[in-house]
Short mmCIF file of C-alpha atoms in Angstrom, two decimals:
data_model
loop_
_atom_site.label_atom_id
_atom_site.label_comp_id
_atom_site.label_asym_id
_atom_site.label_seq_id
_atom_site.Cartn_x
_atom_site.Cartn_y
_atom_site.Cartn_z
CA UNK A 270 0.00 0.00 0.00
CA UNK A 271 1.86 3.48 -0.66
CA UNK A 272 1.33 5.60 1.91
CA UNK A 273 0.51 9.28 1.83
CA UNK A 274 3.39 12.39 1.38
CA UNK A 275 3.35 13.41 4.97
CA UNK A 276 3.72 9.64 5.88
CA UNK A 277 6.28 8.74 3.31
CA UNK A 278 8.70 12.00 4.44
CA UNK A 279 8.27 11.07 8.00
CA UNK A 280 9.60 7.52 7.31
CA UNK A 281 12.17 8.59 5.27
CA UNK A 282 13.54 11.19 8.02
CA UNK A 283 13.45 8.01 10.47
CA UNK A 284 15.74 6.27 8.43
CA UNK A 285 17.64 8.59 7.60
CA UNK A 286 18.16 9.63 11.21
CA UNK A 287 18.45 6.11 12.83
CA UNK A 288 21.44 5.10 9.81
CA UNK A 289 22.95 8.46 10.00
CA UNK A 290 21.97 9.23 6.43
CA UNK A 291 22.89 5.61 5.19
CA UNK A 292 26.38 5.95 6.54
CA UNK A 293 26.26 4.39 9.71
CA UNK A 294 27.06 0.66 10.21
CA UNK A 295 23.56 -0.23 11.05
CA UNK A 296 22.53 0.20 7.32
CA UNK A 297 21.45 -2.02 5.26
CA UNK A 298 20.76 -2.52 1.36
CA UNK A 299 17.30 -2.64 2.87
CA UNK A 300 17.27 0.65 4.24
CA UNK A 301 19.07 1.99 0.96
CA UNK A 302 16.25 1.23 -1.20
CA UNK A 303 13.48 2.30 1.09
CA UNK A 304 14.79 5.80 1.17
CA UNK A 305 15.12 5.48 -2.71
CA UNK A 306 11.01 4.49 -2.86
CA UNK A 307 10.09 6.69 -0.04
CA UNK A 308 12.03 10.07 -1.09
CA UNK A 309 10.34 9.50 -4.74
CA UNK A 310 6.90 9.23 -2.71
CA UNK A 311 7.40 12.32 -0.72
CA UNK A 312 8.77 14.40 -3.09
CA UNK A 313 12.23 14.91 -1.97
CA UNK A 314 14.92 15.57 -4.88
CA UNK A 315 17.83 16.04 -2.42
CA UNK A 316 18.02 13.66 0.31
CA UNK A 317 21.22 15.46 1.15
CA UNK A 318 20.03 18.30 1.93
CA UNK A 319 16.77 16.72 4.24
CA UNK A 320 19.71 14.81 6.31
CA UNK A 321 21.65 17.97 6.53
CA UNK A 322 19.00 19.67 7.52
CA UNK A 323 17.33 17.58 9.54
CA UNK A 324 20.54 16.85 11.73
CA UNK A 325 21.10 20.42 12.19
CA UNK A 326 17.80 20.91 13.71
CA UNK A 327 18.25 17.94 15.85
CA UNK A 328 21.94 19.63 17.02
CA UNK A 329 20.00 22.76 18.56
CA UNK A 330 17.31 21.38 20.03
CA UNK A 331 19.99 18.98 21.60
CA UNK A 332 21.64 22.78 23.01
CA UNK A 333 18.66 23.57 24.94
CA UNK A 334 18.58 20.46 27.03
CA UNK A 335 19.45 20.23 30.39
CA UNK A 336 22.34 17.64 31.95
CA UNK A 337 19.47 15.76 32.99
CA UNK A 338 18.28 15.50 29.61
CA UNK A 339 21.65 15.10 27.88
CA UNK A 340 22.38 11.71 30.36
CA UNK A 341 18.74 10.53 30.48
CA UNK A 342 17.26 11.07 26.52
CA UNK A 343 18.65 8.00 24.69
CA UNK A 344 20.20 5.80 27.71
CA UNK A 345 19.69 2.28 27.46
CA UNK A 346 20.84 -0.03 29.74
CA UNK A 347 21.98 -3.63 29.68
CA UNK A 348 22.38 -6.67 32.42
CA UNK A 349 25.57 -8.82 32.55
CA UNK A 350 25.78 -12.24 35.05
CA UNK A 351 29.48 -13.37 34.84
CA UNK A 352 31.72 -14.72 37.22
CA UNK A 353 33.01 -11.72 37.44
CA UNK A 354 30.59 -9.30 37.00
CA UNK A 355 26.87 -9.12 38.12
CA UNK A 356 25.13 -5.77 37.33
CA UNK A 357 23.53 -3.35 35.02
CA UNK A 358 25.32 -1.10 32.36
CA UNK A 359 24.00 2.16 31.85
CA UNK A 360 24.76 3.20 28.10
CA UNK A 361 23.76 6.60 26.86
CA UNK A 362 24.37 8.25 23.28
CA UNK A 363 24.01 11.91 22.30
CA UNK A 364 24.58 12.47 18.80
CA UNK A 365 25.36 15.86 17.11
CA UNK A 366 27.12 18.05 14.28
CA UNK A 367 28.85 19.78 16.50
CA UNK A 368 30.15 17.47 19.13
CA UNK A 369 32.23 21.04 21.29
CA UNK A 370 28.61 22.45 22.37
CA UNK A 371 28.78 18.70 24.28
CA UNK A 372 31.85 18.75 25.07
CA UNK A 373 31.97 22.20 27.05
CA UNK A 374 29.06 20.84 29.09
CA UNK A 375 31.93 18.27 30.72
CA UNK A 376 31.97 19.61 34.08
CA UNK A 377 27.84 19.86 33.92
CA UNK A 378 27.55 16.71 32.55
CA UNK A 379 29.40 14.34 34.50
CA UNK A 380 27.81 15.14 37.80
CA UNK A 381 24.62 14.27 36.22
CA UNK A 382 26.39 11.27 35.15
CA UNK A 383 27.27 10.32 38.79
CA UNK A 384 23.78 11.30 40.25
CA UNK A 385 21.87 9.03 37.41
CA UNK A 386 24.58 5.87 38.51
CA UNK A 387 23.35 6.05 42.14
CA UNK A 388 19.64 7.20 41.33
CA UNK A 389 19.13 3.54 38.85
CA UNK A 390 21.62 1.29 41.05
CA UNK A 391 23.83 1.10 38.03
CA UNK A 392 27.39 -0.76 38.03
CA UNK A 393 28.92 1.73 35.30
CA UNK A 394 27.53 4.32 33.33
CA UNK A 395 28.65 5.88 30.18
CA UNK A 396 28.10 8.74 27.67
CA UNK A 397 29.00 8.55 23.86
CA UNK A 398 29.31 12.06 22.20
CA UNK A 399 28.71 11.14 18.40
CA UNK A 400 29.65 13.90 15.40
CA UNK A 401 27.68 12.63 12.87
CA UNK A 402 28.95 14.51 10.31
CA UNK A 403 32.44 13.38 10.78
CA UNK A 404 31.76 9.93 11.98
CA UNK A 405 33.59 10.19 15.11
CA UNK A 406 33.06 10.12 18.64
CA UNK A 407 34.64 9.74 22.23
CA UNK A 408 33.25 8.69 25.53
CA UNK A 409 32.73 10.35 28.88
CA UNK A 410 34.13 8.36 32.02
CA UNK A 411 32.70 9.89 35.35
CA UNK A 412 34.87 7.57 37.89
CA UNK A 413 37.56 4.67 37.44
CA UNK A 414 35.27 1.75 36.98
CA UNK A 415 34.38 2.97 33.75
CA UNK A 416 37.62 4.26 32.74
CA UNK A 417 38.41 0.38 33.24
CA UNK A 418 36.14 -1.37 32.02
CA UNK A 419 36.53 1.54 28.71
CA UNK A 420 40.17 1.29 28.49
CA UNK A 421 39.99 -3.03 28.22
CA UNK A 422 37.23 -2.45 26.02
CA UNK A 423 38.26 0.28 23.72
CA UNK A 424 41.47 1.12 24.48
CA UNK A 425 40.69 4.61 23.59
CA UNK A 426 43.20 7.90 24.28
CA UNK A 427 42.46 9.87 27.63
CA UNK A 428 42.12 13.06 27.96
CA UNK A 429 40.46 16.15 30.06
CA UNK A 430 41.72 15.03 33.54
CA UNK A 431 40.24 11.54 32.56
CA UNK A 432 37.19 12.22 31.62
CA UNK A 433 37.20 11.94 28.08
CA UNK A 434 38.67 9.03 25.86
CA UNK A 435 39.07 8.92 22.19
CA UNK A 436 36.48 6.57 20.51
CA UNK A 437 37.71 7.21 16.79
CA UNK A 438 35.31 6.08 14.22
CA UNK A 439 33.05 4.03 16.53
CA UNK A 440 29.54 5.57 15.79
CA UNK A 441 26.94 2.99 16.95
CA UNK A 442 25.98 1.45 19.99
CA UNK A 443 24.52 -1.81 18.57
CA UNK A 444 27.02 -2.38 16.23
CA UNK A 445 30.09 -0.14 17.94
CA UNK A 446 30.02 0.13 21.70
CA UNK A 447 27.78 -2.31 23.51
CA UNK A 448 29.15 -5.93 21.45
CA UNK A 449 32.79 -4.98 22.83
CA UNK A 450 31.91 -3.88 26.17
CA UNK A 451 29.60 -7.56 26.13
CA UNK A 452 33.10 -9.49 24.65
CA UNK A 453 35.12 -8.03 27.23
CA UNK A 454 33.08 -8.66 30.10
CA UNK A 455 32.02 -12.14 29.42
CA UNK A 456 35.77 -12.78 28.48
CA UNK A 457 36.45 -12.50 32.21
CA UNK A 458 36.71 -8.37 33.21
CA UNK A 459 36.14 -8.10 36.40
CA UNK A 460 36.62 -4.30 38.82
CA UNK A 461 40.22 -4.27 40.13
CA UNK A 462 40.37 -4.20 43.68
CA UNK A 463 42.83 -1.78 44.29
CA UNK A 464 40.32 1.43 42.35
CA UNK A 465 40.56 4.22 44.00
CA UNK A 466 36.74 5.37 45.62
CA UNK A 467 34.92 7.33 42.56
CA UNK A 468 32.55 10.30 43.06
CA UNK A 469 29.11 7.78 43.06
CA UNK A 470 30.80 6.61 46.45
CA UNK A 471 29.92 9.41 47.82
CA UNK A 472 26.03 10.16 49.41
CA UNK A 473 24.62 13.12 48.26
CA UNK A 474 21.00 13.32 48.46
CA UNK A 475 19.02 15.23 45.78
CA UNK A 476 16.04 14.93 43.26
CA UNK A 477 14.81 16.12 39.83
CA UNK A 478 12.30 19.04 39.35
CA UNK A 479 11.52 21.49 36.66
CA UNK A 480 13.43 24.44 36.22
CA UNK A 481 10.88 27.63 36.87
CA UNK A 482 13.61 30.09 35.04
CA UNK A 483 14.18 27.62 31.73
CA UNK A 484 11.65 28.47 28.84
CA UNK A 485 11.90 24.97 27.46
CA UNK A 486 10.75 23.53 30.84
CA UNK A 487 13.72 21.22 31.29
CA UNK A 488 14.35 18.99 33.90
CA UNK A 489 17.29 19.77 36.59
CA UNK A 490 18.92 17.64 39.52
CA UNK A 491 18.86 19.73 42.60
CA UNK A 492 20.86 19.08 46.26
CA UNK A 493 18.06 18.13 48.60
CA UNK A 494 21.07 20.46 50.76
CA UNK A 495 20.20 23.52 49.03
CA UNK A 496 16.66 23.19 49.59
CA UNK A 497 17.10 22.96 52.82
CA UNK A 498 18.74 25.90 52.83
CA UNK A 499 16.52 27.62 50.85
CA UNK A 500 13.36 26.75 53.31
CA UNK A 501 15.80 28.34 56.22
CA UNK A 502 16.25 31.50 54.31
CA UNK A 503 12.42 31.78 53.59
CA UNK A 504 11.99 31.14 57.06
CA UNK A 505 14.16 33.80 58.16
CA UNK A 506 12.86 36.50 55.50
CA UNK A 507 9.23 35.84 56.96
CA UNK A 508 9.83 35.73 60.92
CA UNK A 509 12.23 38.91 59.69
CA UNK A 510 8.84 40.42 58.20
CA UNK A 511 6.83 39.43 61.36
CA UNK A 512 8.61 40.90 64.02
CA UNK A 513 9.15 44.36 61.71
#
């Protein structure tokens, strides 16, 4: 059945998305000649210019997001029962054209990174920064079990205080990331014992809640500390106005 013009350009920018405009590893002569059938059905006479477009607008919408929203929007996560290794795997991807708005949200982002570990009771938790324009990306480490587990997997360059390691041209979490992290950990990779304590050892209590001042209504991760101070200094500003 051929489906309408609206319908046919909405598949087509799925596709094109989820294969990174046919480039990505994922694709498949399959996927090839669907965006063939469904570009002539919609219309399009430049599917170049659609991806181009349509990852640019995906890029800024990806600026306005929040940490939260950066570590939470495409995280997947995935179970592992070795002898070795019992836990979950917390695997998020952020792909973009211009992988430096990402990348100086480092100190932002790997708090959030920390906070989301502890909140889902994961064993590791990572970030992939994908340019997918240049087919490249790296990977975000927020403490030394994943800088491990990363460095037997990948094997990647470090860089930014640790934070950071070199991916090169890996681009895709089913095909890319998560099959080596899987090999390595059912191959026997286990947490050293002698790792220094990471940040997600330590407790710090805090939640999620909208952020009154954002126009986009994002979601940020707030010290249950600081509203505890905040309720003190209300306090004090009304028992102030009382007793004036």
């Amino acid at each position: 059945r051929r489906p309408p013009v609206h319908v046919a350009g909405m598949l087509l920018c799925a596709i094109l998305s989820d294969t990174l405009n046919l480039l990505g590893p994922t694709t498949t002569d399959w996927d090839r000649l669907m965006v063939a059938v469904l570009a002539d059905i919609a219309e399009v006479d430049d599917i170049q210019l659609l991806a181009s477009q349509q990852f640019k607008a995906k890029s800024k919408d990806l600026a306005h997001l929040s940490a939260v929203g950066l570590v939470n929007g495409d995280q997947k996560s995935f179970s592992f029962h070795t002898d070795g290794f019992h836990g979950e795997v917390g695997f998020a991807v952020v792909e973009t054209t211009d992988d430096d708005i990402i990348m100086d949200r480092i100190e932002e982002i790997i708090p959030e990174m920390v906070a989301c570990k502890k909140e889902k009771e994961l064993h590791c938790i990572f970030l992939a920064i994908v340019n997918i324009v240049k087919l490249k990306s790296c990977l975000l480490l927020c403490g030394p079990t994943e800088t491990s587990l990363a460095s037997a997997a990948f094997g990647g360059e470090i860089a930014r205080n640790g934070t950071v390691m070199d991916l090169g041209s890996r681009v895709s979490r089913k095909k890319d990331y998560i099959p080596v992290l899987t090999k390595v950990i059912k191959e026997g990779w286990t947490k050293p014992k002698d790792l220094p304590r990471g940040p997600s050892a330590v407790d710090i209590a805090s939640h999620l809640e909208v952020d009154p001042e954002d126009p986009y209504g994002n979601i940020k991760r707030v010290s249950d500390d600081a509203c505890d101070d905040k309720a003190e200094e209300k306090k004090d500003e009304e028992y102030n106005i009382v007793i004036a």
